[in-house]
XYZ file of N, CA, C and O in Angstrom:
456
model
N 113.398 111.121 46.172
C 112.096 110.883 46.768
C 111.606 109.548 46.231
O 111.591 109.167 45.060
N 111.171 108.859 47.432
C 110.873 107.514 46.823
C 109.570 107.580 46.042
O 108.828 108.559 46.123
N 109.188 106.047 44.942
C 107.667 106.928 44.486
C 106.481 106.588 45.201
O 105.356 106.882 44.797
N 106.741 105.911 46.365
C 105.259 105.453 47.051
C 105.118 107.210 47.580
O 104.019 107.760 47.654
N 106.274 107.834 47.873
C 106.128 109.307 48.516
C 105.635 110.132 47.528
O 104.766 110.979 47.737
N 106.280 109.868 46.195
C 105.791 110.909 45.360
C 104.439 110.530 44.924
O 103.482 111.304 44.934
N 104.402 109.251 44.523
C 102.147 109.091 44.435
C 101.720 110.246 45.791
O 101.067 111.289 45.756
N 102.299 109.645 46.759
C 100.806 110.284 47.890
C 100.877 111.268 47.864
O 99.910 111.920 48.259
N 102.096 111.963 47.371
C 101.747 113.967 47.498
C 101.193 114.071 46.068
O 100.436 115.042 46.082
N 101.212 113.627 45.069
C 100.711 113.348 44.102
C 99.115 113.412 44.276
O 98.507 114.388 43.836
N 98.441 112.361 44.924
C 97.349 112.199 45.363
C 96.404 113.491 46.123
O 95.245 113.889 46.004
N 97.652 113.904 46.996
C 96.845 114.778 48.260
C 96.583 116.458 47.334
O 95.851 117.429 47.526
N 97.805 116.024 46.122
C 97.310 117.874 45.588
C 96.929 117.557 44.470
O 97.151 118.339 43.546
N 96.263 116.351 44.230
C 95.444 116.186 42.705
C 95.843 116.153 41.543
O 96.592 117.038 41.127
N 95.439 115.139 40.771
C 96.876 114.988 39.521
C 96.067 115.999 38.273
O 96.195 115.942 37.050
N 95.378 116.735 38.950
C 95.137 118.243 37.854
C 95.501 119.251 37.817
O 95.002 120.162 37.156
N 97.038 119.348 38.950
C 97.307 120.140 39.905
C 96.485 121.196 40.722
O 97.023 122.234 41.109
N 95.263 120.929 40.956
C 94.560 121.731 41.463
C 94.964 121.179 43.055
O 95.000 119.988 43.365
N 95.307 122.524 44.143
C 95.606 122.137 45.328
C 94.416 121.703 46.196
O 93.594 122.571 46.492
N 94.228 120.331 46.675
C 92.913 120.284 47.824
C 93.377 120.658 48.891
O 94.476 120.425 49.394
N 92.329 121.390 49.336
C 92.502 121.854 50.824
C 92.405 121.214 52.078
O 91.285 120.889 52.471
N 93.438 120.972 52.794
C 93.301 120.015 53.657
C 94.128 120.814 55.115
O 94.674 121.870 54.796
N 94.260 120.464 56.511
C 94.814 120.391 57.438
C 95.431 119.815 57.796
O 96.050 120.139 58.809
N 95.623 118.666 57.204
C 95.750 117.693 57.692
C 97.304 117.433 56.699
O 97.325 117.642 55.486
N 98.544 116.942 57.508
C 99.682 116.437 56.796
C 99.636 115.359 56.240
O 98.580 114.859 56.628
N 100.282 114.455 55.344
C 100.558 113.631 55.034
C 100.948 112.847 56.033
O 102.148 112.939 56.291
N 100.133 111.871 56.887
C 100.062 111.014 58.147
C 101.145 110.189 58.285
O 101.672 110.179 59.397
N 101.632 109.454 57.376
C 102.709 108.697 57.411
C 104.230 109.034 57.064
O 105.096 108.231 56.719
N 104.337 110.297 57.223
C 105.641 110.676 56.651
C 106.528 110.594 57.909
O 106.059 110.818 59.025
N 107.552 110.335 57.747
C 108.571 109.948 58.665
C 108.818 111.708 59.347
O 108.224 112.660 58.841
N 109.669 111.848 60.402
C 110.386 112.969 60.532
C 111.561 113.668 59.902
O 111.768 114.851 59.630
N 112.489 112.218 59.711
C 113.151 112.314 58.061
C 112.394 112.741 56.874
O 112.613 113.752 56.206
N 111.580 111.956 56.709
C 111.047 112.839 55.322
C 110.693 113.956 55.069
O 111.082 114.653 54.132
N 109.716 114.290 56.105
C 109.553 115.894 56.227
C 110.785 116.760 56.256
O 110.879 117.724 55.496
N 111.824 116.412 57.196
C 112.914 117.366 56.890
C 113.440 117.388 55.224
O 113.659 118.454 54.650
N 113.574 116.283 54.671
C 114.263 116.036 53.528
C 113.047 116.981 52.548
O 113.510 117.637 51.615
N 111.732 117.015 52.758
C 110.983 117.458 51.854
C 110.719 119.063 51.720
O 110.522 119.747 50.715
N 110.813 119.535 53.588
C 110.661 120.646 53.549
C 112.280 121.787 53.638
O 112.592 122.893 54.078
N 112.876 120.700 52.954
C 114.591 121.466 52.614
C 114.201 121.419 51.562
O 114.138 122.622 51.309
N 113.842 120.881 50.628
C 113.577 120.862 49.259
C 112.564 121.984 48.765
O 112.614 122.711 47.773
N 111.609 121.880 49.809
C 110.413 123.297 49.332
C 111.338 124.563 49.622
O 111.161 125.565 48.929
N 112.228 124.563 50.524
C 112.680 125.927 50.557
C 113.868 125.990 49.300
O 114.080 127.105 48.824
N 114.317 125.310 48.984
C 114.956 125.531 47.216
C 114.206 125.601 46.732
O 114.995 125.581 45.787
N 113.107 125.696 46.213
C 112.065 125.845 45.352
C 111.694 126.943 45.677
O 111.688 127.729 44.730
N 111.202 127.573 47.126
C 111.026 128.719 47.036
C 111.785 129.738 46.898
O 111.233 130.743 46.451
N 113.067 129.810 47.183
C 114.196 130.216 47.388
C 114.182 130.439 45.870
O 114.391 131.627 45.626
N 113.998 129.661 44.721
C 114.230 129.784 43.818
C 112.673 130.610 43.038
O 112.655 130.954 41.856
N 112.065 130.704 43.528
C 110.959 131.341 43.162
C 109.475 130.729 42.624
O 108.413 131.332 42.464
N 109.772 129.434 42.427
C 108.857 128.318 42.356
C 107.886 128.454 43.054
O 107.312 127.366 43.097
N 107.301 129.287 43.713
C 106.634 129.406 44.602
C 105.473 128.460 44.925
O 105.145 128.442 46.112
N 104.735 127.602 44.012
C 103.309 126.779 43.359
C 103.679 125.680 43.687
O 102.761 124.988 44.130
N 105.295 124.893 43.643
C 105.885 123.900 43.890
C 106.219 123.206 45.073
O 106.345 122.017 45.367
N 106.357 124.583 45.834
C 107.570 124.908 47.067
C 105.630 124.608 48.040
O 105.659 123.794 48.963
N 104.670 125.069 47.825
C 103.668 124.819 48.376
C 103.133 123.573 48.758
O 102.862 123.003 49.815
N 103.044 123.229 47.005
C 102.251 121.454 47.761
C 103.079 120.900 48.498
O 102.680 120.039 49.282
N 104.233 121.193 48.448
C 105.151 120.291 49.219
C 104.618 120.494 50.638
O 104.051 119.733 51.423
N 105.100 122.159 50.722
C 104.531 122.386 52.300
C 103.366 121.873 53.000
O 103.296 121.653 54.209
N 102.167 121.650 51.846
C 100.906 121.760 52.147
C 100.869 120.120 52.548
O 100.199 119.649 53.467
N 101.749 119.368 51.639
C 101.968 117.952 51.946
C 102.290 117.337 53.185
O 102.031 116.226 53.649
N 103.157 118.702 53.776
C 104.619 118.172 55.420
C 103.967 118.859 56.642
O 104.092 118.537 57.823
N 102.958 120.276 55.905
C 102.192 120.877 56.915
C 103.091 121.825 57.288
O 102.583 122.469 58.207
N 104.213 122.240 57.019
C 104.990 123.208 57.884
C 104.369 124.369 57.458
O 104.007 124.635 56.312
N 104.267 125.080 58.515
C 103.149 125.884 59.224
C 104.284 127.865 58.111
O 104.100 128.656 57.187
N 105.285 127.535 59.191
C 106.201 128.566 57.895
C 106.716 128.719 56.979
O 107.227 129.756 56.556
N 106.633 127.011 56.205
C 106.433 127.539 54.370
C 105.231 128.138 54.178
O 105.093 129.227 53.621
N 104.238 127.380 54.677
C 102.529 127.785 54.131
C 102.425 129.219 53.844
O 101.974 129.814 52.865
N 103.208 129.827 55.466
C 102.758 131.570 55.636
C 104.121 132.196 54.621
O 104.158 133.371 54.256
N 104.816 131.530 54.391
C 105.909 132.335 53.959
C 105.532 132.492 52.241
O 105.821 133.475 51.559
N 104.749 131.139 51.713
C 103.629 131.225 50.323
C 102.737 131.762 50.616
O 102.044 131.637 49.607
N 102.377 132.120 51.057
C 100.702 132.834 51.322
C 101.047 134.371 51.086
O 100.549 135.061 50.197
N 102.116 134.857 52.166
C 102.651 136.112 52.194
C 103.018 136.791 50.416
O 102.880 137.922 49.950
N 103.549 135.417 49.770
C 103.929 135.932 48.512
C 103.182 136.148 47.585
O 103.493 136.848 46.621
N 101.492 135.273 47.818
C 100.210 135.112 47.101
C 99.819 136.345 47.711
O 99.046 136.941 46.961
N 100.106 137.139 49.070
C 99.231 138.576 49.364
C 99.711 139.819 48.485
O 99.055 140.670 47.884
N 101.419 139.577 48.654
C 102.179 140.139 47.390
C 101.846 140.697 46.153
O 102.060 141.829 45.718
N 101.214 139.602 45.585
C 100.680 140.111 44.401
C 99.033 140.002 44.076
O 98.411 139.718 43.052
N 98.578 140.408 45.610
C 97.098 140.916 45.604
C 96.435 139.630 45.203
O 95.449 139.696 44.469
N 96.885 138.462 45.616
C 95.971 137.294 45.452
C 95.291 136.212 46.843
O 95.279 135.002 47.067
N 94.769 137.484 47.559
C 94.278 137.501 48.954
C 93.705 136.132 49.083
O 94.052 135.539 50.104
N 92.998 135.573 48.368
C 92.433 134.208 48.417
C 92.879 132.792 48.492
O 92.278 131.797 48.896
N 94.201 132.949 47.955
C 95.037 132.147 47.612
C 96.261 131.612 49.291
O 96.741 130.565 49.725
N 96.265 133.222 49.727
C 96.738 133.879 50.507
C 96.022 133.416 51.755
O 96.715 132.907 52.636
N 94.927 133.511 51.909
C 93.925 133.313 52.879
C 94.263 131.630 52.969
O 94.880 131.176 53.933
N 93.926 131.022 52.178
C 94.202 129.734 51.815
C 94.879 129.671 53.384
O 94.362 129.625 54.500
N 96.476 129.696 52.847
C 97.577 128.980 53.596
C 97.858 129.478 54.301
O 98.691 128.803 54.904
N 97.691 130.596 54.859
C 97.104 131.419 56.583
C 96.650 130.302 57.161
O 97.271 129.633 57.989
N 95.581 130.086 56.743
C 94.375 128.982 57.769
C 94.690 127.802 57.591
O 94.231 127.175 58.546
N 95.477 126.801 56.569
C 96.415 125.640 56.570
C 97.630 125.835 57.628
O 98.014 124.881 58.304
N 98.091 126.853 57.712
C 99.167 127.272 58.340
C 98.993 127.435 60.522
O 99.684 127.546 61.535
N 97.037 127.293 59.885
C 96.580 127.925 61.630
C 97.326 129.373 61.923
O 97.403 129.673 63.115
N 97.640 129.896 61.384
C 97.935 132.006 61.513
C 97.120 132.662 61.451
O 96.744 133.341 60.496
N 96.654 132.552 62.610
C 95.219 133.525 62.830
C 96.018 135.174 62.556
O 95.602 136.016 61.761
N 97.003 135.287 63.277
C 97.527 136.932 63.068
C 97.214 137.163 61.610
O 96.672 138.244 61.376
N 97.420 136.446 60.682
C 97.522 136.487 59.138
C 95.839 136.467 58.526
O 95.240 137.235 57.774
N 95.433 135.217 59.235
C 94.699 135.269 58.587
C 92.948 135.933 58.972
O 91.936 135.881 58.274
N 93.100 136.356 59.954
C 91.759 136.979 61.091
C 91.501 138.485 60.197
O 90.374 138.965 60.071
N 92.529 139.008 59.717
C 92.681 140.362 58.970
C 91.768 140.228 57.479
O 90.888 141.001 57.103
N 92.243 139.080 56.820
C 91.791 138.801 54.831
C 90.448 138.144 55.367
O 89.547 137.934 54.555
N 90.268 137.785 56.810
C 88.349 137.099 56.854
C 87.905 138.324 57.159
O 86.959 138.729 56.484
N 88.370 139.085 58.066
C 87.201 140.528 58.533
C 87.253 141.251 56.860
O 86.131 141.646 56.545
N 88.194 141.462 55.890
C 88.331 142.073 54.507
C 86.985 141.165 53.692
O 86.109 141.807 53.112
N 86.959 139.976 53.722
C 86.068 138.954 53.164
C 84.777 139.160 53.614
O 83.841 139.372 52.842
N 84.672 139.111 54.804
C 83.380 139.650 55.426
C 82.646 141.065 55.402
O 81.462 141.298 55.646
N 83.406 141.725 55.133
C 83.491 143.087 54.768
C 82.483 143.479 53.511
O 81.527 144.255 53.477
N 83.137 142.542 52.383
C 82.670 142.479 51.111
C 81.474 141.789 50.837
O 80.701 142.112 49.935
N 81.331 140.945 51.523
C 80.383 139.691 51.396
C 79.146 140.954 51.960
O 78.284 141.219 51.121
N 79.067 141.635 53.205
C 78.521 142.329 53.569
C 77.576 143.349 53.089
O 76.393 143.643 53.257
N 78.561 143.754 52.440
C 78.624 145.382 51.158
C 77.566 144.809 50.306
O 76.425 145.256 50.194
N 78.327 143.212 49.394
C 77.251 142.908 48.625
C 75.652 142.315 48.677
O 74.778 142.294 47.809
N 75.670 141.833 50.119
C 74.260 141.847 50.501
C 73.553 142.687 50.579
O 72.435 142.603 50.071
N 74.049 144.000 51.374
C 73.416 145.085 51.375
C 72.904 145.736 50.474
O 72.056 146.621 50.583
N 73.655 145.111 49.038
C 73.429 146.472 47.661
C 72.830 145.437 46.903
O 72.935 145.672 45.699
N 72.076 144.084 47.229
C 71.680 143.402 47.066
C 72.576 142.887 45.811
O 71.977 143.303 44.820
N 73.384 142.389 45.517
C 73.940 141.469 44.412
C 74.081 140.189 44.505
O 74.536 139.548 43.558
């Protein structure tokens, strides 16, 4: 990976590794690159990296790493995380279910005033 590529994914998921949330791909990436990048996220996920295998995705935008990390963040009951890359991913099937659950709650706690 060249490093003008690795700054900008660098950039887009924050050098605190905290992931920003975006829709939006990395604009200038070739079609080559994306393939080359999102073969690479699937060794990473493949390998269980799962946190790794993401920014990448979240970097190239592919729509079925996002859901295929998200699925693994629902896995272990981390619905939010999960929700996340549903809606990066645009998977309403996925993600229309963890907003009516969200809304649900948000609901409950108005009602019982908290």
């Amino acid at each position: 990976m060249d490093d003008k590529l690795k700054k900008e994914i660098e950039e887009k998921n924050g050098a605190d590794g905290f992931i920003k949330v975006s829709d939006q791909p990395v604009k200038n990436l070739s079609d080559q690159q994306k393939v080359v990048l999102n073969r690479k996220a699937n060794e990473l996920f493949n390998q269980g990296k799962i946190e790794m295998a993401e920014r990448i995705f979240i970097t190239t935008g592919y729509s079925d790493g996002l859901t295929r990390c998200g699925d693994v963040h629902l896995e272990k009951h981390e619905e939010m995380k999960a929700l996340k890359l549903y809606l990066l991913a645009h998977n309403k099937r996925k993600s229309e279910p963890l907003t009516e659950k969200l809304a649900g709650i948000i609901s409950i706690l108005i009602k019982d005033g908290v």
